[in-house]
Short mmCIF file of C-alpha atoms and ligand atoms in Angstrom, two decimals:
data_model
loop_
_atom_site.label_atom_id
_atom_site.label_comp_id
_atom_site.label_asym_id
_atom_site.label_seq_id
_atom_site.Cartn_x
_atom_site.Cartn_y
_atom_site.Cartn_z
CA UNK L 1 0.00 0.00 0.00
CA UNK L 2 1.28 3.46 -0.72
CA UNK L 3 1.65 5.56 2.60
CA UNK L 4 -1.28 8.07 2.22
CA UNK L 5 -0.05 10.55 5.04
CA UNK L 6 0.94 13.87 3.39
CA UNK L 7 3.26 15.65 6.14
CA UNK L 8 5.17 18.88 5.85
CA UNK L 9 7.93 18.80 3.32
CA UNK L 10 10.13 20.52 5.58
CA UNK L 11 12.16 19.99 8.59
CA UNK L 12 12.62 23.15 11.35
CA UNK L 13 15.95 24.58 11.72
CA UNK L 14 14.82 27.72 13.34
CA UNK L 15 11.88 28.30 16.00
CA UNK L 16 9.77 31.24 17.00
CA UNK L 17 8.28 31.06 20.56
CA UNK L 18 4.75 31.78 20.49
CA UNK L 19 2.83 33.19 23.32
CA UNK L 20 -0.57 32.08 25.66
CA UNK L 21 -2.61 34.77 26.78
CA UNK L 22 -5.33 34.22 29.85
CA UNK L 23 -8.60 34.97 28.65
CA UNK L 24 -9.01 37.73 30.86
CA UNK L 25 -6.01 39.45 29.08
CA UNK L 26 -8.05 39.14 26.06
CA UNK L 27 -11.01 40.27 26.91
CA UNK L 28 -8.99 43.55 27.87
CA UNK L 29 -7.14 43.53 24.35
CA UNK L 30 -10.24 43.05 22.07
CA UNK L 31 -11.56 46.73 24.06
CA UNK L 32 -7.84 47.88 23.98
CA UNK L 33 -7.93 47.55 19.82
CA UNK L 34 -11.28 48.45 19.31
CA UNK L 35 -12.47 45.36 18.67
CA UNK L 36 -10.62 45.64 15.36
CA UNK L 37 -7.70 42.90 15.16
CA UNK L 38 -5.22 44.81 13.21
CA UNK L 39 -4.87 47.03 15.90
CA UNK L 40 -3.75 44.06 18.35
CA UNK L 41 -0.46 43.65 19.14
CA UNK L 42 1.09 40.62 17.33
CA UNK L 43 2.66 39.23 20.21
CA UNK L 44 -0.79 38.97 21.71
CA UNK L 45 -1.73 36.47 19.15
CA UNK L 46 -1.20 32.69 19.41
CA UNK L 47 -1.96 31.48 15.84
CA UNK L 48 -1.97 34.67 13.39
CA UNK L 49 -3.69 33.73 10.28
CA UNK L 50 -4.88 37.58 9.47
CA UNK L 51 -2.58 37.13 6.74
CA UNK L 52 -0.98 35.02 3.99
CA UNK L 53 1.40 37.85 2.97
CA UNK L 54 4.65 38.15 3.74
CA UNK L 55 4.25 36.14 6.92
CA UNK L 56 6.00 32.88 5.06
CA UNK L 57 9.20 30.78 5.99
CA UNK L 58 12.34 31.23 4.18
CA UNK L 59 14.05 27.92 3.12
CA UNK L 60 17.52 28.04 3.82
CA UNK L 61 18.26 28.31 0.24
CA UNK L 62 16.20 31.51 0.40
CA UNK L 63 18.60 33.21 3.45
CA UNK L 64 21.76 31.78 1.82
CA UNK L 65 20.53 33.43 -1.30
CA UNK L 66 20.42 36.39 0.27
CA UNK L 67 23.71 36.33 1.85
CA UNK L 68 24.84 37.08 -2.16
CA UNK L 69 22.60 39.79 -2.51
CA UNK L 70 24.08 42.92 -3.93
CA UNK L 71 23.61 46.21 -2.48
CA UNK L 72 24.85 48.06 -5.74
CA UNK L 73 22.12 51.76 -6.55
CA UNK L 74 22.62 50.52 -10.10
CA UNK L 75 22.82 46.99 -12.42
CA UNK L 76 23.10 44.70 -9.47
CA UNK L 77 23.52 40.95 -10.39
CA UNK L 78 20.66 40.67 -7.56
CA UNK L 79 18.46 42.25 -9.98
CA UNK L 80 19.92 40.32 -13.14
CA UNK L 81 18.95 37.03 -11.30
CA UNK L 82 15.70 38.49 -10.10
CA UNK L 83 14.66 39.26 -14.16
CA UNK L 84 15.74 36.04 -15.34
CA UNK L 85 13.47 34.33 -12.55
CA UNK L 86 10.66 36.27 -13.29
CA UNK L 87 10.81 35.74 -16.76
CA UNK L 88 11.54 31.97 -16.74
CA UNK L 89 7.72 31.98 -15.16
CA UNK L 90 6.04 34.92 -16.32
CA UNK L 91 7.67 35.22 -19.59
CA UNK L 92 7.29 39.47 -19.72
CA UNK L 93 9.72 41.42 -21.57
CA UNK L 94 9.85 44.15 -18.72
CA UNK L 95 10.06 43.40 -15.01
CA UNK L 96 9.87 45.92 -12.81
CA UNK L 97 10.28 45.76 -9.08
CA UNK L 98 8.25 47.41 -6.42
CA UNK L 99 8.22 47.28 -2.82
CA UNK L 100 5.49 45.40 -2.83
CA UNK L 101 1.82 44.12 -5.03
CA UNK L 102 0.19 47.61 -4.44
CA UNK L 103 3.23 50.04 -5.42
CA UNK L 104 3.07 48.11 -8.60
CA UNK L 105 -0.82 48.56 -9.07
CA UNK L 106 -0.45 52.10 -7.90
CA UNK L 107 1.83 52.34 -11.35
CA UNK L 108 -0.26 50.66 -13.62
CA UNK L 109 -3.22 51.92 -12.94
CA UNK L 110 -1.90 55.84 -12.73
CA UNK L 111 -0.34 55.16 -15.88
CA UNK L 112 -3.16 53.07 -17.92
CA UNK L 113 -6.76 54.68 -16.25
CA UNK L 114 -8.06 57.81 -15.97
CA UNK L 115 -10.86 59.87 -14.58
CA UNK L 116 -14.43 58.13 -16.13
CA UNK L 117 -12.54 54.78 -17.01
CA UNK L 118 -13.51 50.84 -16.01
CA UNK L 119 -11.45 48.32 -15.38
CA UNK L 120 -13.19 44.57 -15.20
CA UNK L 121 -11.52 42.39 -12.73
CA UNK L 122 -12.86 38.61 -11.86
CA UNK L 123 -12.99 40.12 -8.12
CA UNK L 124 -10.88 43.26 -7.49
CA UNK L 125 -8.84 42.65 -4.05
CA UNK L 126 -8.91 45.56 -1.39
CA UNK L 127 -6.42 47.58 -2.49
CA UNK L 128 -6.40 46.69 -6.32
CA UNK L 129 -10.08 48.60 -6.28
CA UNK L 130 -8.82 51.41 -3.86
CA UNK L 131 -5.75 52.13 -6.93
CA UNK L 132 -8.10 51.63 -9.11
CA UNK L 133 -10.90 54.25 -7.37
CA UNK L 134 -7.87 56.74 -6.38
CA UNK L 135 -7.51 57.52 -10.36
CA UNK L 136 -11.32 58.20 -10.55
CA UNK L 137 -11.68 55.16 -12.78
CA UNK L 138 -14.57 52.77 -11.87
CA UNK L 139 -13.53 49.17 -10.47
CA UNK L 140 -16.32 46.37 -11.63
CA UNK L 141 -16.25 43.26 -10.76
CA UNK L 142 -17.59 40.39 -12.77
CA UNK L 143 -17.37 37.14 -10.76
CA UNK L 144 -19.41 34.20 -12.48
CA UNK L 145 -22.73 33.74 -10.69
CA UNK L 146 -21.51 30.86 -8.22
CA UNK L 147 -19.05 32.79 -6.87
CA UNK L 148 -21.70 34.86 -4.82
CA UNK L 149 -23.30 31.62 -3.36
CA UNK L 150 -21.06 31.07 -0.58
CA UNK L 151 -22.32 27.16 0.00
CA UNK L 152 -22.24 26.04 -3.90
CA UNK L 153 -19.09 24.18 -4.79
CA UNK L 154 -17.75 24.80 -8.76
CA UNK L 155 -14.25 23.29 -9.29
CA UNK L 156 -13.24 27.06 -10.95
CA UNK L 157 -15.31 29.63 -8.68
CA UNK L 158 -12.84 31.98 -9.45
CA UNK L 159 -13.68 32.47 -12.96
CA UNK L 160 -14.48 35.54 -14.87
CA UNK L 161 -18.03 36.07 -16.21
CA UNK L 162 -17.06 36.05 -19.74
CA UNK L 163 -20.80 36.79 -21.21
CA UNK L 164 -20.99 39.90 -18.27
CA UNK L 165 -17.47 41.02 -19.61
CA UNK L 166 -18.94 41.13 -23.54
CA UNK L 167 -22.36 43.27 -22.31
CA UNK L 168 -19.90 45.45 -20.10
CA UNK L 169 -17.78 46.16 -23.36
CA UNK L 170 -20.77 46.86 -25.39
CA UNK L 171 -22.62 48.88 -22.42
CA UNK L 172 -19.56 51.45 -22.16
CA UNK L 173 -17.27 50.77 -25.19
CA UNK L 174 -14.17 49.83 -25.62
CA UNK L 175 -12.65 53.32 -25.28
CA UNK L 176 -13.63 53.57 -21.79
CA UNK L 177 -11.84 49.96 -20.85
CA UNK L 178 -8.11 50.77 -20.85
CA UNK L 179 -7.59 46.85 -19.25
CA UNK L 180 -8.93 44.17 -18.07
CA UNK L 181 -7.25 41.96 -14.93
CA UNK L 182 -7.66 38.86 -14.21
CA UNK L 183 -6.92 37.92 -10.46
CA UNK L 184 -5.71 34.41 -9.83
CA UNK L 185 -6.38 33.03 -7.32
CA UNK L 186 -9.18 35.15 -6.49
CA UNK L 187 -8.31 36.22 -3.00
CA UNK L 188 -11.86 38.74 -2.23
CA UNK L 189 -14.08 35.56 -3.45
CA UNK L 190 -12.66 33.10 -1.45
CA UNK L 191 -8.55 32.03 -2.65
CA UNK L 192 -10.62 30.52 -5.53
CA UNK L 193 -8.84 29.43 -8.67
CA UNK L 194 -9.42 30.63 -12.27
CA UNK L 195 -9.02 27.70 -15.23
CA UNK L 196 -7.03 27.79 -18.33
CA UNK L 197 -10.37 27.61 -20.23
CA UNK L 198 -11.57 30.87 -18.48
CA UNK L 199 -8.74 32.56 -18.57
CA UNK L 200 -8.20 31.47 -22.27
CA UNK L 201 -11.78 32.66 -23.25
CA UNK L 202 -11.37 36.55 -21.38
CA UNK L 203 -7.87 36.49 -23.46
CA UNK L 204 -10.33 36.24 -26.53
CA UNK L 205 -12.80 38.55 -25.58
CA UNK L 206 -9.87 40.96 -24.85
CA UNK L 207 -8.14 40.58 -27.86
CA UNK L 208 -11.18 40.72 -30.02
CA UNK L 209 -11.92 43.95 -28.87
CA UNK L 210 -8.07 44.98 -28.65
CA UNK L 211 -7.91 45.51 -24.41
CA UNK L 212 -4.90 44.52 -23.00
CA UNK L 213 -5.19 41.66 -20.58
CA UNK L 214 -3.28 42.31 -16.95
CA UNK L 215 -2.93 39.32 -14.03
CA UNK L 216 -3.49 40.18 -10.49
CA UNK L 217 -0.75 36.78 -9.94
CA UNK L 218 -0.28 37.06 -6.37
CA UNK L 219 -1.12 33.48 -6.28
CA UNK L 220 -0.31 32.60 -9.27
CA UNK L 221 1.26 29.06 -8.27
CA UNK L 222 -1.55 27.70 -5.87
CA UNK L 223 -3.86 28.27 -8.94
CA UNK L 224 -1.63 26.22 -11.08
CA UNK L 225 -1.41 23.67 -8.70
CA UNK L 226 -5.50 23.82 -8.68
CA UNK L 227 -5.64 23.66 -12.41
CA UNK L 228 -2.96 20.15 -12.58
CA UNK L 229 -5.50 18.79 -9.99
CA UNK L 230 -8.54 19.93 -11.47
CA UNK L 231 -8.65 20.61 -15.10
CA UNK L 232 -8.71 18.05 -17.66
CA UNK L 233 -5.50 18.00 -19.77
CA UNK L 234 -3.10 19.70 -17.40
CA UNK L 235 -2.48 16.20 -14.90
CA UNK L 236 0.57 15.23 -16.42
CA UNK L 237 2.00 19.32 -16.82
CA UNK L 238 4.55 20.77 -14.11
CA UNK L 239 2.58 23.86 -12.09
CA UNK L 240 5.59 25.83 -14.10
CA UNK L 241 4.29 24.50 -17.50
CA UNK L 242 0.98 26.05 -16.36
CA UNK L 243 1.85 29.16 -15.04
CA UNK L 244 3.81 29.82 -18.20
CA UNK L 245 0.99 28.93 -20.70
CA UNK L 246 -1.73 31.05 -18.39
CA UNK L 247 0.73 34.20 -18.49
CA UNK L 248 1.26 34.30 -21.96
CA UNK L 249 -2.87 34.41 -22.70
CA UNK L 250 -1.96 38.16 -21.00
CA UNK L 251 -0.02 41.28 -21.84
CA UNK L 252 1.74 42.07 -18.12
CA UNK L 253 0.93 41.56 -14.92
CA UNK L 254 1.05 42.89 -10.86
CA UNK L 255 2.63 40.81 -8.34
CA UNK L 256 2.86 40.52 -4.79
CA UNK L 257 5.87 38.66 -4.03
CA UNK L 258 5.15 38.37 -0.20
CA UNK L 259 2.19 36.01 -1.45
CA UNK L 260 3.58 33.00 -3.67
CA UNK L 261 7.17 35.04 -4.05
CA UNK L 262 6.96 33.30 -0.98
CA UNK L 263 9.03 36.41 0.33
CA UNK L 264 8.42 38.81 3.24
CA UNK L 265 8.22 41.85 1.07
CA UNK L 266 8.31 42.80 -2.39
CA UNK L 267 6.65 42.86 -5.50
CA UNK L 268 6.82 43.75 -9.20
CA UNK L 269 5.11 44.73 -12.09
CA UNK L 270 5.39 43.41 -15.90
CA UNK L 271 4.42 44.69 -18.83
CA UNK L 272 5.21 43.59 -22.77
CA UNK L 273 4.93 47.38 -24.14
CA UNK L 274 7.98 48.97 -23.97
CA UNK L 275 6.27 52.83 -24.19
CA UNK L 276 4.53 51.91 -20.95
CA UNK L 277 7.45 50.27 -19.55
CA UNK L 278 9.02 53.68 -20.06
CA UNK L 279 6.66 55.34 -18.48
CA UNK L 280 5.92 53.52 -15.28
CA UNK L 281 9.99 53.03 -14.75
CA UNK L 282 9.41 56.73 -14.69
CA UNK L 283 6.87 57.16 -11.95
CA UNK L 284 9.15 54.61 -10.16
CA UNK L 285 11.64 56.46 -9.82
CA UNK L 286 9.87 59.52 -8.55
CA UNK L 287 8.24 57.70 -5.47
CA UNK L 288 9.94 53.74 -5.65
CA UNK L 289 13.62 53.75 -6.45
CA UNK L 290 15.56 52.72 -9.46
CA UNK L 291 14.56 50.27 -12.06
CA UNK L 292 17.17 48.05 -10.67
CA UNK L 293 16.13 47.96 -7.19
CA UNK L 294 12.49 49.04 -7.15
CA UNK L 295 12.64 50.31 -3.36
CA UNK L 296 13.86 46.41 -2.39
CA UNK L 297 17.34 45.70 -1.15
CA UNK L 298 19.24 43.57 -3.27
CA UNK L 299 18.76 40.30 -0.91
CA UNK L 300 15.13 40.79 -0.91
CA UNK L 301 15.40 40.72 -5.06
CA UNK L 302 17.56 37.56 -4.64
CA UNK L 303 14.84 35.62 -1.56
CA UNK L 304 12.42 36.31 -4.21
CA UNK L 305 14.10 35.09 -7.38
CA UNK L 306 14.29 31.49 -5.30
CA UNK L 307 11.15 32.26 -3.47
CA UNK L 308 9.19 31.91 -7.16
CA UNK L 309 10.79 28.55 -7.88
CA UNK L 310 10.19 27.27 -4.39
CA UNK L 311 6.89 27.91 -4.58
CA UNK L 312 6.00 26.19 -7.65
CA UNK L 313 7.72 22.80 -6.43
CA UNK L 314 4.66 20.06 -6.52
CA UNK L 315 5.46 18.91 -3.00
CA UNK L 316 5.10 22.23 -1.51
CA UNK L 317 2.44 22.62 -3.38
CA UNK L 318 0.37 19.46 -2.69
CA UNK L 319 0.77 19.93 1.18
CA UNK L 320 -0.14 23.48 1.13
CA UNK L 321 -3.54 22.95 -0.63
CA UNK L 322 -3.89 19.93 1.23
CA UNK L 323 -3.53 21.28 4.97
CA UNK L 324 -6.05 24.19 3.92
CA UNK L 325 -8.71 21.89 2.64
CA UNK L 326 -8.41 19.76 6.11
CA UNK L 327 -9.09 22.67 8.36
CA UNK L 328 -12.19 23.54 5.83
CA UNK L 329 -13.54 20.00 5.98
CA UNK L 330 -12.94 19.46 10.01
CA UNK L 331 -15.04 22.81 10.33
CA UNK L 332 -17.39 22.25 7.76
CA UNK L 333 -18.02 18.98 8.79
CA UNK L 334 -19.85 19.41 11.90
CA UNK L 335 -22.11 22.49 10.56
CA UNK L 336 -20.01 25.52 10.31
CA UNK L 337 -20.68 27.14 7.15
CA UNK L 338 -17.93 27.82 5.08
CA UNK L 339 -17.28 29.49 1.28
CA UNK L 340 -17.04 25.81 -0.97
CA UNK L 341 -14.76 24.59 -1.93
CA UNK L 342 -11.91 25.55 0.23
CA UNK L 343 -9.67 28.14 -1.68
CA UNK L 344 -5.83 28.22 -1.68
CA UNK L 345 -4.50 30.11 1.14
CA UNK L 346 -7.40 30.44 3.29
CA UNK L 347 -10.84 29.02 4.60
CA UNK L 348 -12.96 31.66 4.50
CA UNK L 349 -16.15 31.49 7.08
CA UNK L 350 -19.70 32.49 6.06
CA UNK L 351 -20.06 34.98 9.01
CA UNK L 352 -23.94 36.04 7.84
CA UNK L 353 -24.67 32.39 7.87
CA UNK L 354 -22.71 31.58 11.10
CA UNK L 355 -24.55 34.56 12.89
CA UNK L 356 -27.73 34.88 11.24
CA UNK L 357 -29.00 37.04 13.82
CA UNK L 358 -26.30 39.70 13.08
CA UNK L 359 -27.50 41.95 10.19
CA UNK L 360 -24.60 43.18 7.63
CA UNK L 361 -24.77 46.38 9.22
CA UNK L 362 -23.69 44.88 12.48
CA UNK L 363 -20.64 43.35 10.82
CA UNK L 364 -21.04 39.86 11.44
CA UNK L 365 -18.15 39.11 10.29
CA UNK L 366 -15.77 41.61 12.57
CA UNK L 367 -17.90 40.18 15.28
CA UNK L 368 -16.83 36.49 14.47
CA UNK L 369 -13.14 37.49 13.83
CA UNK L 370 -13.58 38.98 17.76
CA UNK L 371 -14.79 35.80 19.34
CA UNK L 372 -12.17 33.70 17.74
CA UNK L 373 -9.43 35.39 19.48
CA UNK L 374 -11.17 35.80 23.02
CA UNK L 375 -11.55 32.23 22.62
CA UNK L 376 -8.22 31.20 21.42
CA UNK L 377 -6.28 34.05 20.55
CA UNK L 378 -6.83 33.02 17.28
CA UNK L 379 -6.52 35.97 14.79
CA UNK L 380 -8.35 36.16 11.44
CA UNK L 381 -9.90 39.18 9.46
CA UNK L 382 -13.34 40.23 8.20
CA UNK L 383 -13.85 40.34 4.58
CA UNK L 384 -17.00 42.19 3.97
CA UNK L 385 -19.14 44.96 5.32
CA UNK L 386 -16.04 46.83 7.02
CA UNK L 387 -13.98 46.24 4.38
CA UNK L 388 -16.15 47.25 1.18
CA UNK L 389 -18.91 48.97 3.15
CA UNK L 390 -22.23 48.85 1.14
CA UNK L 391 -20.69 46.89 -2.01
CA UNK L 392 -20.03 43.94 0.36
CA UNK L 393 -22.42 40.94 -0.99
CA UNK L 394 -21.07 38.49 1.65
CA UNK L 395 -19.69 39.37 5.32
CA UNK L 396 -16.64 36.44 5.33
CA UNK L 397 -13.86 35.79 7.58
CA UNK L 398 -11.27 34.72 6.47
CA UNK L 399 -8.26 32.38 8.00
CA UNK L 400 -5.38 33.08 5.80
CA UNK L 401 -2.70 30.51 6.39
CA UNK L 402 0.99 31.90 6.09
CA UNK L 403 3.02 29.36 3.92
CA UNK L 404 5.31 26.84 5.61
CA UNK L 405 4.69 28.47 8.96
CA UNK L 406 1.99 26.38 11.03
CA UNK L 407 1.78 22.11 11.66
CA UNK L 408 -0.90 19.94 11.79
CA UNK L 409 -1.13 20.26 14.91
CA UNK L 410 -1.35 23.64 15.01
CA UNK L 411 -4.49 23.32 12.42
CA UNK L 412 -6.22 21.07 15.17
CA UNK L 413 -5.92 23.92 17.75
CA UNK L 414 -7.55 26.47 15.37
CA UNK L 415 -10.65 23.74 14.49
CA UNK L 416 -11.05 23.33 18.17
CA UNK L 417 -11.37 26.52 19.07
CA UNK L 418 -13.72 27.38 15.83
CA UNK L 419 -16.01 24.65 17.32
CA UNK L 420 -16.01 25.67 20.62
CA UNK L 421 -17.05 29.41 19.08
CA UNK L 422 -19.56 27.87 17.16
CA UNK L 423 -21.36 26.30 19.93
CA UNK L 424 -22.47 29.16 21.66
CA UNK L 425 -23.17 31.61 18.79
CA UNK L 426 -26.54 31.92 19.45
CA UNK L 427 -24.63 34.52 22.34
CA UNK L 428 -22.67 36.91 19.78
CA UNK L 429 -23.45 40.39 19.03
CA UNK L 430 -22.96 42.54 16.54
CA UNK L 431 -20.62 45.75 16.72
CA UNK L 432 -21.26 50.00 15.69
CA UNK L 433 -18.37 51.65 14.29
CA UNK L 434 -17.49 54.56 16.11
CA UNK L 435 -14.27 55.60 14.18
CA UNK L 436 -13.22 55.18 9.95
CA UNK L 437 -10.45 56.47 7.41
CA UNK L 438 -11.70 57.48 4.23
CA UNK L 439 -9.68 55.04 1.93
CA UNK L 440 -9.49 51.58 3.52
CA UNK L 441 -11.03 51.64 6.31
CA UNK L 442 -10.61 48.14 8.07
CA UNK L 443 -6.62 48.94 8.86
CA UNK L 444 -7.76 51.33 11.52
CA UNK L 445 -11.73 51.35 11.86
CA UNK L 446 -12.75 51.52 15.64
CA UNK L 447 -15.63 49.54 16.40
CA UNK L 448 -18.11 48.93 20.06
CA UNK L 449 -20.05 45.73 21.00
CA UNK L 450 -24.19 46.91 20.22
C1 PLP M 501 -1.99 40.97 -1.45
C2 PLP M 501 -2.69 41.25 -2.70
C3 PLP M 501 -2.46 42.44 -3.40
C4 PLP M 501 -1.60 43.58 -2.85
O1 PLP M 501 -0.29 43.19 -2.56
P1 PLP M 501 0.52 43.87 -1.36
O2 PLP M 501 1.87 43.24 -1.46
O3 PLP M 501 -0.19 43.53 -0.09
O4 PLP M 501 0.56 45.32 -1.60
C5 PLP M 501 -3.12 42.60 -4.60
N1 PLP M 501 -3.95 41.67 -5.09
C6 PLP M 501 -4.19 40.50 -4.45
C7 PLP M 501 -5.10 39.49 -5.05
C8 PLP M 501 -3.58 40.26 -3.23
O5 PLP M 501 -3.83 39.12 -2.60
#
C-alpha cells in the first residue's frame, strides 16, 4: 500500500516562541484595539492567520541566497537574477520591481486609467479597487454567478463572467476599458482558482476587442497547482508548465511577491509594451527607487528570485492545498458554514450564515473574527461589510494561512477553538463603528459591541 499521510515537506531549523494569553487578558485587548484585530499587538496572538502575505518561511536556500545579494544603486547581479526568474515563469519582456503588489498597481493603474474609465476584474482585491478608485476610474467586478453563493461548490469559482465582460464592453465601449485583470487566485471571493479555459476565453474577448489583458498573480502558483488537480488535460504538466501557458494568454501583470514570491516583502510589475514600460519606470523612480532595485534591497530581489521557484515545487504545493482543505472539511463537517470549496490560502467562514441574527450592518463578520481570538487568541480578518462597506455581498472571515509556517497540529488547535465558538453563537453580538479612514477603512476602523 502506498503511505497516504501527506506531512510537511520541511524539517525546522529555526523556531519562533509563540505566546498564551489568559482569557481575561483578552477580553482587555479586544476593548484595547477596538475590537478591530489589526490594531492588536502581534505578540498577543497565538496562531496569526490575518494574513498570507509576507508572513512565510524562508528555506535556507532563500537566506543563503540572500547572503549574495548585492547592495549596488545601479545593475546589481541581484536584480539580473531576479529578471531572469521572473521571466523563466512569467515570460514578460519588462520586469519591474516594487516594494510590494500595491506600489506596482499604484503604477499601472496611474499610468493606464483615468478619470471616467472601467477596469473589469474577476474580483478586485482591497487595495487593487482602492488604486483603481484613487484615479477616478470605476472598479467592476464580474465574478461568475456561483461565486456569490457562498455554499455552492464549482471546481473554478474563481472564474471571470465572460458573457458579463462582452455586455460590459458593449454597455460602455471599448474606449472607456483601458484593461482588463484577471486575479488568480481570487483572493476577495474566497482564494478561488481561475481555469485555463476561463482565462483562455477573457484572453479572446480581450483581444477581439483589442484591451490589454493584466494578471493580479499574487497566487499565481496555488492556482496552477489547482488547475494540474482539477482541469482536464493539465495532470501530467509541471505547475511551471501552467503558469507559463496562463501568463502568456496576458499582456503584463502585478505581483505581490510576499504572497507565492513566498518572500516577506516585495513585489513587481510586468508589462510587454515597452512605451509603458518607459513610463511607469518613470513614476518609479519619482516615489519607488531605481529600475534596478524598485525600493527592495538587493537580498530581498535575490529571496524572491528562489522564493518563485520554491513555490511552484509540486510537493510544496500538494501539502499546502492539502492542509487548507483539512481545516475547511474538520469545520465544515460538523455544521459551520464555510465558502465551498476551500480556496488556496485560506478558509474563508460564512459569518452572515454563522450569525444569522447579526444583520450586515452589524458586521457579522468583525464580530466572528472577535470571538475567535477571546476564545483562542486566534486571529483572522473580516472580509466584507467593514472592508467594502455597502458593495459587500457576503460578510466572510477569512483564516489566511501563512506558507510553511503552522503544523498539523497547530491546524487542530484552530478547528477546536472554531467549534467551541460555534457552539455558543446563538450569544454573539454585533458591533457600531465609532471611528473610519476614508480610503481603507478596516486597517484602523474603531468599532463597540451593540
Ligand atoms: C496581497 C494582494 C495584493 C496587494 O499586494 P501587497 O503586497 O499587499 O501590496 C493585490 N492583489 C491581491 C489578489 C492580493 O492578494
Amino acid at each position: 500500500m502506498p503511505i497516504k499521510t501527506i506531512i510537511e515537506p520541511f524539517k525546522i531549523k529555526s523556531v519562533e516562541p509563540i505566546r498564551w494569553t489568559t482569557r481575561a487578558e483578552r477580553e482587555r485587548l479586544l476593548v484595547q484595539s477596538h475590537y478591530n484585530l489589526f490594531l492588536l499587538p502581534a505578540e498577543d496572538v497565538l496562531i496569526d492567520l490575518l494574513t498570507d502575505s509576507g508572513t512565510g518561511a524562508m528555506s535556507t536556500r532563500q537566506w543563503a541566497a540572500m547572503m549574495i545579494g548585492d547592495e549596488s544603486y545601479a545593475g546589481s547581479p541581484s536584480f539580473e537574477r531576479f529578471r531572469q526568474s521572473v521571466q523563466g515563469i512569467f515570460g514578460y519582456k519588462h520586469v519591474i520591481p516594487t516594494h510590494q503588489g500595491r506600489a506596482a498597481e499604484r503604477i499601472l493603474f496611474s499610468v493606464m486609467c483615468k478619470k471616467g474609465d472601467v477596469v473589469p476584474n474577476n474580483t478586485h482585491f482591497d487595495t487593487t479597487r482602492a488604486n483603481v478608485e484613487f484615479v477616478g476610474a470605476e472598479a467592476a467586478d464580474l465574478p461568475i454567478p456561483e461565486a456569490r453563493q457562498p455554499a455552492t461548490a464549482h471546481p473554478f469559482k474563481g472564474n471571470m463572467d465572460v458573457a458579463a465582460l462582452e455586455q460590459l464592453i458593449a454597455r460602455v465601449g471599448r474606449e472607456r476599458i483601458p484593461l482588463v485583470m484577471l486575479t488568480i487566485t481570487n483572493n476577495s471571493g474566497g482564494g478561488q482558482p481561475v481555469s485555463m479555459e476561463n482565462a483562455r476565453a477573457v484572453s479572446a474577448a480581450c483581444r477581439k476587442h483589442k484591451i490589454p489583458l493584466y494578471f493580479d498573480a499574487c497566487r499565481f502558483a496555488e492556482n496552477s497547482y489547482f488547475i494540474k488537480t482539477r482541469e482536464k488535460g493539465y495532470e501530467h504538466h509541471t505547475p511551471k508548465q501552467i503558469a507559463r501557458e496562463m501568463f502568456a494568454l496576458g499582456d503584463g501583470c502585478t505581483m505581490s511577491a510576499k504572497k507565492d514570491g513566498l518572500a516577506n516583502i516585495g513585489g513587481f510589475l510586468c508589462t510587454n509594451d515597452d512605451a509603458l514600460a518607459q513610463q511607469e519606470k518613470n513614476l518609479l523612480i519619482l516615489t519607488e527607487g531605481y529600475p534596478t532595485y524598485g525600493g527592495l534591497a538587493g537580498r530581498d530581489l535575490e529571496a524572491i528570485a528562489v522564493g518563485l521557484e520554491e513555490a511552484l515545487e509540486e510537493d510544496y504545493l500538494k501539502y499546502r492545498i492539502v492542509s487548507t482543505a483539512y481545516l475547511g472539511r474538520h469545520i465544515s463537517a460538523e455544521g459551520v458554514p464555510i465558502v465551498q470549496p476551500p480556496g488556496g490560502h485560506a478558509i474563508y467562514i460564512d459569518a452572515r450564515a454563522f450569525l444569522p441574527h447579526v444583520p450586515p450592518a452589524a458586521f457579522p463578520g468583525v464580530a466572528l473574527a472577535a470571538e475567535l481570538y477571546l476564545e483562542g487568541g486566534i486571529r483572522s480578518v473580516e472580509i466584507g461589510t467593514l472592508m467594502f462597506g455597502a458593495h459587500a455581498e457576503m460578510d466572510l472571515v477569512r483564516l489566511a494561512i501563512p506558507r510553511r509556517v503552522y503544523t498539523q497540529s497547530h491546524v487542530d488547535y484552530v478547528i477546536e477553538v472554531i467549534l467551541e465558538v460555534w457552539k455558543r453563537r446563538a450569544e454573539i453580538r454585533g458591533l457600531k463603528l465609532v471611528y473610519e479612514a476614508p480610503f481603507l477603512r478596516h486597517f484602523t476602523a474603531r468599532l463597540a459591541p451593540l
